[in-house]
mmCIF file of C-alpha atoms in Angstrom:
data_model
loop_
_atom_site.group_PDB
_atom_site.id
_atom_site.type_symbol
_atom_site.label_atom_id
_atom_site.label_comp_id
_atom_site.label_asym_id
_atom_site.label_seq_id
_atom_site.Cartn_x
_atom_site.Cartn_y
_atom_site.Cartn_z
ATOM 1 C CA MET A 853 -39.101 21.189 -13.723
ATOM 2 C CA ARG A 854 -40.807 24.497 -14.147
ATOM 3 C CA SER A 855 -40.796 26.609 -10.997
ATOM 4 C CA LEU A 856 -43.829 28.664 -10.058
ATOM 5 C CA VAL A 857 -43.452 32.364 -9.545
ATOM 6 C CA LYS A 858 -45.661 33.936 -6.873
ATOM 7 C CA ALA A 859 -47.095 37.308 -7.885
ATOM 8 C CA LEU A 860 -49.141 39.823 -5.887
ATOM 9 C CA VAL A 861 -51.809 41.666 -7.791
ATOM 10 C CA PRO A 862 -54.462 44.172 -6.705
ATOM 11 C CA LEU A 863 -58.121 43.149 -6.733
ATOM 12 C CA ALA A 864 -60.434 45.434 -8.616
ATOM 13 C CA ILE A 865 -62.492 47.304 -6.045
ATOM 14 C CA ALA A 866 -65.916 48.540 -7.040
ATOM 15 C CA GLY A 867 -66.373 52.154 -5.974
ATOM 16 C CA ALA A 868 -62.697 52.768 -5.369
ATOM 17 C CA THR A 869 -61.303 56.281 -5.874
ATOM 18 C CA LEU A 870 -58.400 56.714 -8.327
ATOM 19 C CA ALA A 871 -55.088 55.472 -7.792
ATOM 20 C CA SER A 872 -52.936 54.751 -2.781
ATOM 21 C CA GLY A 873 -54.016 53.660 0.442
ATOM 22 C CA THR A 874 -51.379 56.103 1.680
ATOM 23 C CA ALA A 875 -52.160 59.674 2.673
ATOM 24 C CA ALA A 876 -51.183 62.316 0.178
ATOM 25 C CA SER A 877 -48.556 64.890 0.950
ATOM 26 C CA ALA A 878 -47.091 68.154 -0.432
ATOM 27 C CA SER A 879 -49.498 70.691 -1.795
ATOM 28 C CA ILE A 880 -52.592 68.562 -1.367
ATOM 29 C CA SER A 881 -53.544 67.654 2.186
ATOM 30 C CA ALA A 882 -54.592 64.197 3.371
ATOM 31 C CA ALA A 883 -58.105 65.566 3.920
ATOM 32 C CA ASP A 884 -58.253 66.730 0.304
ATOM 33 C CA ALA A 885 -57.106 63.293 -0.863
ATOM 34 C CA ARG A 886 -59.912 61.611 1.042
ATOM 35 C CA GLY A 887 -62.468 64.093 -0.322
ATOM 36 C CA ALA A 888 -65.455 65.569 1.383
ATOM 37 C CA GLY A 889 -68.805 63.858 1.660
ATOM 38 C CA SER A 890 -69.345 60.510 -0.054
ATOM 39 C CA GLY A 891 -65.874 60.220 -1.638
ATOM 40 C CA ARG A 892 -63.635 57.991 0.427
ATOM 41 C CA LEU A 893 -60.167 56.457 0.319
ATOM 42 C CA VAL A 894 -60.061 52.685 0.181
ATOM 43 C CA GLU A 895 -57.343 50.177 0.905
ATOM 44 C CA VAL A 896 -56.263 48.022 -2.065
ATOM 45 C CA GLY A 897 -56.637 44.297 -1.556
ATOM 46 C CA LEU A 898 -53.900 41.945 -2.804
ATOM 47 C CA VAL A 899 -54.272 38.396 -3.883
ATOM 48 C CA GLU A 900 -51.471 35.899 -4.352
ATOM 49 C CA VAL A 901 -51.506 33.796 -7.492
ATOM 50 C CA ASP A 902 -49.242 30.935 -8.568
ATOM 51 C CA SER A 903 -47.754 32.484 -11.667
ATOM 52 C CA LEU A 904 -47.367 35.643 -13.689
ATOM 53 C CA GLN A 905 -49.453 33.911 -16.368
ATOM 54 C CA ALA A 906 -52.375 33.730 -13.930
ATOM 55 C CA ALA A 907 -51.898 37.387 -13.028
ATOM 56 C CA GLU A 908 -51.950 38.386 -16.686
ATOM 57 C CA SER A 909 -54.883 36.130 -17.633
ATOM 58 C CA GLY A 910 -57.471 38.867 -17.089
ATOM 59 C CA THR A 911 -58.943 37.266 -13.948
ATOM 60 C CA VAL A 912 -57.036 39.823 -11.873
ATOM 61 C CA THR A 913 -55.513 43.213 -12.764
ATOM 62 C CA PRO A 914 -51.712 43.582 -13.096
ATOM 63 C CA MET A 915 -50.190 46.028 -10.559
ATOM 64 C CA ASN A 916 -48.637 48.499 -13.042
ATOM 65 C CA VAL A 917 -52.008 49.895 -14.228
ATOM 66 C CA VAL A 918 -54.652 50.364 -11.516
ATOM 67 C CA ARG A 919 -58.197 51.477 -12.234
ATOM 68 C CA GLY A 920 -60.730 53.051 -9.872
ATOM 69 C CA ASN A 921 -63.975 54.987 -10.200
ATOM 70 C CA CYS A 922 -62.055 58.235 -10.733
ATOM 71 C CA GLY A 923 -59.832 56.963 -13.596
ATOM 72 C CA LYS A 924 -56.587 55.036 -13.834
ATOM 73 C CA ALA A 925 -53.013 55.357 -12.575
ATOM 74 C CA TRP A 926 -49.919 53.624 -13.896
ATOM 75 C CA LEU A 927 -46.229 53.083 -13.338
ATOM 76 C CA TRP A 928 -43.577 51.424 -15.478
ATOM 77 C CA LEU A 929 -39.992 50.752 -14.474
ATOM 78 C CA SER A 930 -37.488 49.888 -17.219
ATOM 79 C CA ASP A 931 -33.790 49.211 -17.696
ATOM 80 C CA ALA A 932 -32.054 52.137 -19.417
ATOM 81 C CA GLY A 933 -28.654 50.344 -19.491
ATOM 82 C CA ARG A 934 -25.386 51.035 -17.756
ATOM 83 C CA ARG A 935 -26.887 50.700 -14.266
ATOM 84 C CA LYS A 936 -29.603 53.236 -15.011
ATOM 85 C CA TYR A 937 -33.369 52.911 -14.887
ATOM 86 C CA LYS A 938 -36.320 54.923 -16.127
ATOM 87 C CA VAL A 939 -39.588 55.274 -14.206
ATOM 88 C CA ARG A 940 -42.698 56.482 -15.998
ATOM 89 C CA THR A 941 -45.869 57.197 -14.091
ATOM 90 C CA GLY A 942 -49.129 59.109 -14.391
ATOM 91 C CA PHE A 943 -52.900 59.133 -14.325
ATOM 92 C CA GLU A 944 -55.893 59.713 -16.535
ATOM 93 C CA LEU A 945 -59.196 60.927 -15.083
ATOM 94 C CA SER A 946 -62.551 59.565 -16.266
ATOM 95 C CA GLY A 947 -66.133 60.779 -16.333
ATOM 96 C CA GLY A 948 -65.423 64.384 -17.428
ATOM 97 C CA ARG A 949 -63.229 65.101 -14.392
ATOM 98 C CA ARG A 950 -60.565 67.790 -14.803
ATOM 99 C CA ALA A 951 -57.475 68.277 -12.612
ATOM 100 C CA VAL A 952 -56.273 71.648 -11.269
ATOM 101 C CA ALA A 953 -53.298 70.298 -9.236
ATOM 102 C CA TYR A 954 -51.548 67.089 -8.317
ATOM 103 C CA SER A 955 -48.966 65.625 -5.945
ATOM 104 C CA TRP A 956 -47.215 62.314 -6.874
ATOM 105 C CA ARG A 957 -44.564 60.215 -5.113
ATOM 106 C CA VAL A 958 -42.811 57.050 -6.381
ATOM 107 C CA GLN A 959 -40.385 54.955 -4.368
ATOM 108 C CA ALA A 960 -37.771 52.841 -6.144
ATOM 109 C CA ASN A 961 -36.154 50.033 -4.185
ATOM 110 C CA GLY A 962 -33.356 47.555 -4.920
ATOM 111 C CA PRO A 963 -30.756 45.202 -3.500
ATOM 112 C CA ARG A 964 -29.012 45.855 -0.199
ATOM 113 C CA HIS A 965 -31.694 48.265 1.054
ATOM 114 C CA TRP A 966 -31.077 50.762 -1.746
ATOM 115 C CA GLY A 967 -33.942 53.220 -2.261
ATOM 116 C CA LYS A 968 -34.715 56.498 -4.025
ATOM 117 C CA ARG A 969 -37.809 58.708 -3.875
ATOM 118 C CA HIS A 970 -39.036 60.592 -6.922
ATOM 119 C CA LYS A 971 -41.629 63.371 -6.572
ATOM 120 C CA TRP A 972 -43.730 65.538 -8.871
ATOM 121 C CA ASP A 973 -46.354 68.179 -8.087
ATOM 122 C CA GLY A 974 -47.895 71.340 -9.528
ATOM 123 C CA GLY A 975 -50.848 72.832 -11.310
ATOM 124 C CA LEU A 976 -52.582 71.210 -14.279
ATOM 125 C CA ARG A 977 -54.919 73.832 -15.807
ATOM 126 C CA LEU A 978 -57.969 71.598 -16.178
ATOM 127 C CA ARG A 979 -56.169 68.665 -17.784
ATOM 128 C CA LYS A 980 -57.556 65.136 -17.557
ATOM 129 C CA LYS A 981 -54.218 63.376 -17.989
ATOM 130 C CA TRP A 982 -50.679 63.719 -16.590
ATOM 131 C CA GLU A 983 -47.498 61.664 -17.054
ATOM 132 C CA GLY A 984 -44.000 62.162 -15.691
ATOM 133 C CA SER A 985 -40.761 60.305 -15.958
ATOM 134 C CA ARG A 986 -37.326 60.273 -14.337
ATOM 135 C CA GLU A 987 -34.053 58.460 -14.952
ATOM 136 C CA SER A 988 -31.651 57.579 -12.183
ATOM 137 C CA ASN A 989 -28.515 55.505 -11.627
ATOM 138 C CA VAL A 990 -28.324 52.502 -9.318
ATOM 139 C CA PRO A 991 -25.214 51.323 -7.442
ATOM 140 C CA ARG A 992 -25.261 47.839 -8.981
ATOM 141 C CA GLY A 993 -27.258 45.673 -11.337
ATOM 142 C CA GLY A 994 -30.046 43.503 -10.001
ATOM 143 C CA ASN A 995 -33.760 43.271 -9.390
ATOM 144 C CA TYR A 996 -35.453 46.577 -8.615
ATOM 145 C CA SER A 997 -39.076 47.711 -8.153
ATOM 146 C CA ALA A 998 -40.928 51.019 -8.029
ATOM 147 C CA THR A 999 -44.259 51.887 -6.459
ATOM 148 C CA VAL A 1000 -46.572 54.861 -6.380
ATOM 149 C CA VAL A 1001 -46.530 55.431 -2.612
ATOM 150 C CA ALA A 1002 -48.643 58.611 -2.512
ATOM 151 C CA GLY A 1003 -50.661 60.390 -5.149
ATOM 152 C CA ALA A 1004 -53.434 62.891 -5.083
ATOM 153 C CA VAL A 1005 -55.258 64.875 -7.764
ATOM 154 C CA ALA A 1006 -57.241 68.059 -6.894
ATOM 155 C CA LEU A 1007 -60.312 68.317 -9.140
ATOM 156 C CA SER A 1008 -61.945 71.433 -10.599
ATOM 157 C CA ASN A 1009 -65.138 70.681 -8.643
ATOM 158 C CA GLY A 1010 -63.299 70.976 -5.259
ATOM 159 C CA ARG A 1011 -63.072 67.211 -4.736
ATOM 160 C CA ALA A 1012 -59.990 65.021 -5.034
ATOM 161 C CA CYS A 1013 -58.905 61.578 -6.239
ATOM 162 C CA ALA A 1014 -56.285 59.524 -4.386
ATOM 163 C CA ALA A 1015 -53.899 57.044 -6.008
ATOM 164 C CA LEU A 1016 -54.208 53.271 -5.510
ATOM 165 C CA PRO A 1017 -50.663 51.820 -5.375
ATOM 166 C CA ALA A 1018 -49.381 50.920 -8.844
ATOM 167 C CA SER A 1019 -46.009 49.116 -8.974
ATOM 168 C CA ASP A 1020 -43.649 47.439 -11.370
ATOM 169 C CA PRO A 1021 -40.500 45.288 -11.065
ATOM 170 C CA ALA A 1022 -37.532 45.333 -13.500
ATOM 171 C CA ARG A 1023 -34.071 43.788 -13.834
ATOM 172 C CA ILE A 1024 -31.560 46.668 -14.079
ATOM 173 C CA THR A 1025 -28.202 45.884 -15.680
#
């Protein structure tokens, strides 16, 4: 008998700003992440489906690449062997937007309440895309996950984009 796997996936939200329902930190303030005027931060909705096949069917968007009206954000977690993982994350702006700075936080979690925070931030010199990666050891093999918990991008026009939470699970051996 085939068992069904439950998966949580974000709903596409019309008018959403790039990439977390969480306030940004570090060099970009929470007010900057929300933006001034008509730009606003939105919560990401989740929908439960009966299988990963349903999540990947195109009717809903998988969680590791999240698109909004500012661009897209992504996160991939992979097994690097010998109780080590690699997390790769980033964003790409759309509509001619250019970034001058960013602040990005990823939380990795695993068995027995294990957790590790990875952070990136700095200037971007009018780039439209950024990607970062980190490798780290885990205390034991098992099922792990990583999530973009806070992300903000300061734009050249004085506005900002905030990250919708992208996440990815992986079996680390």
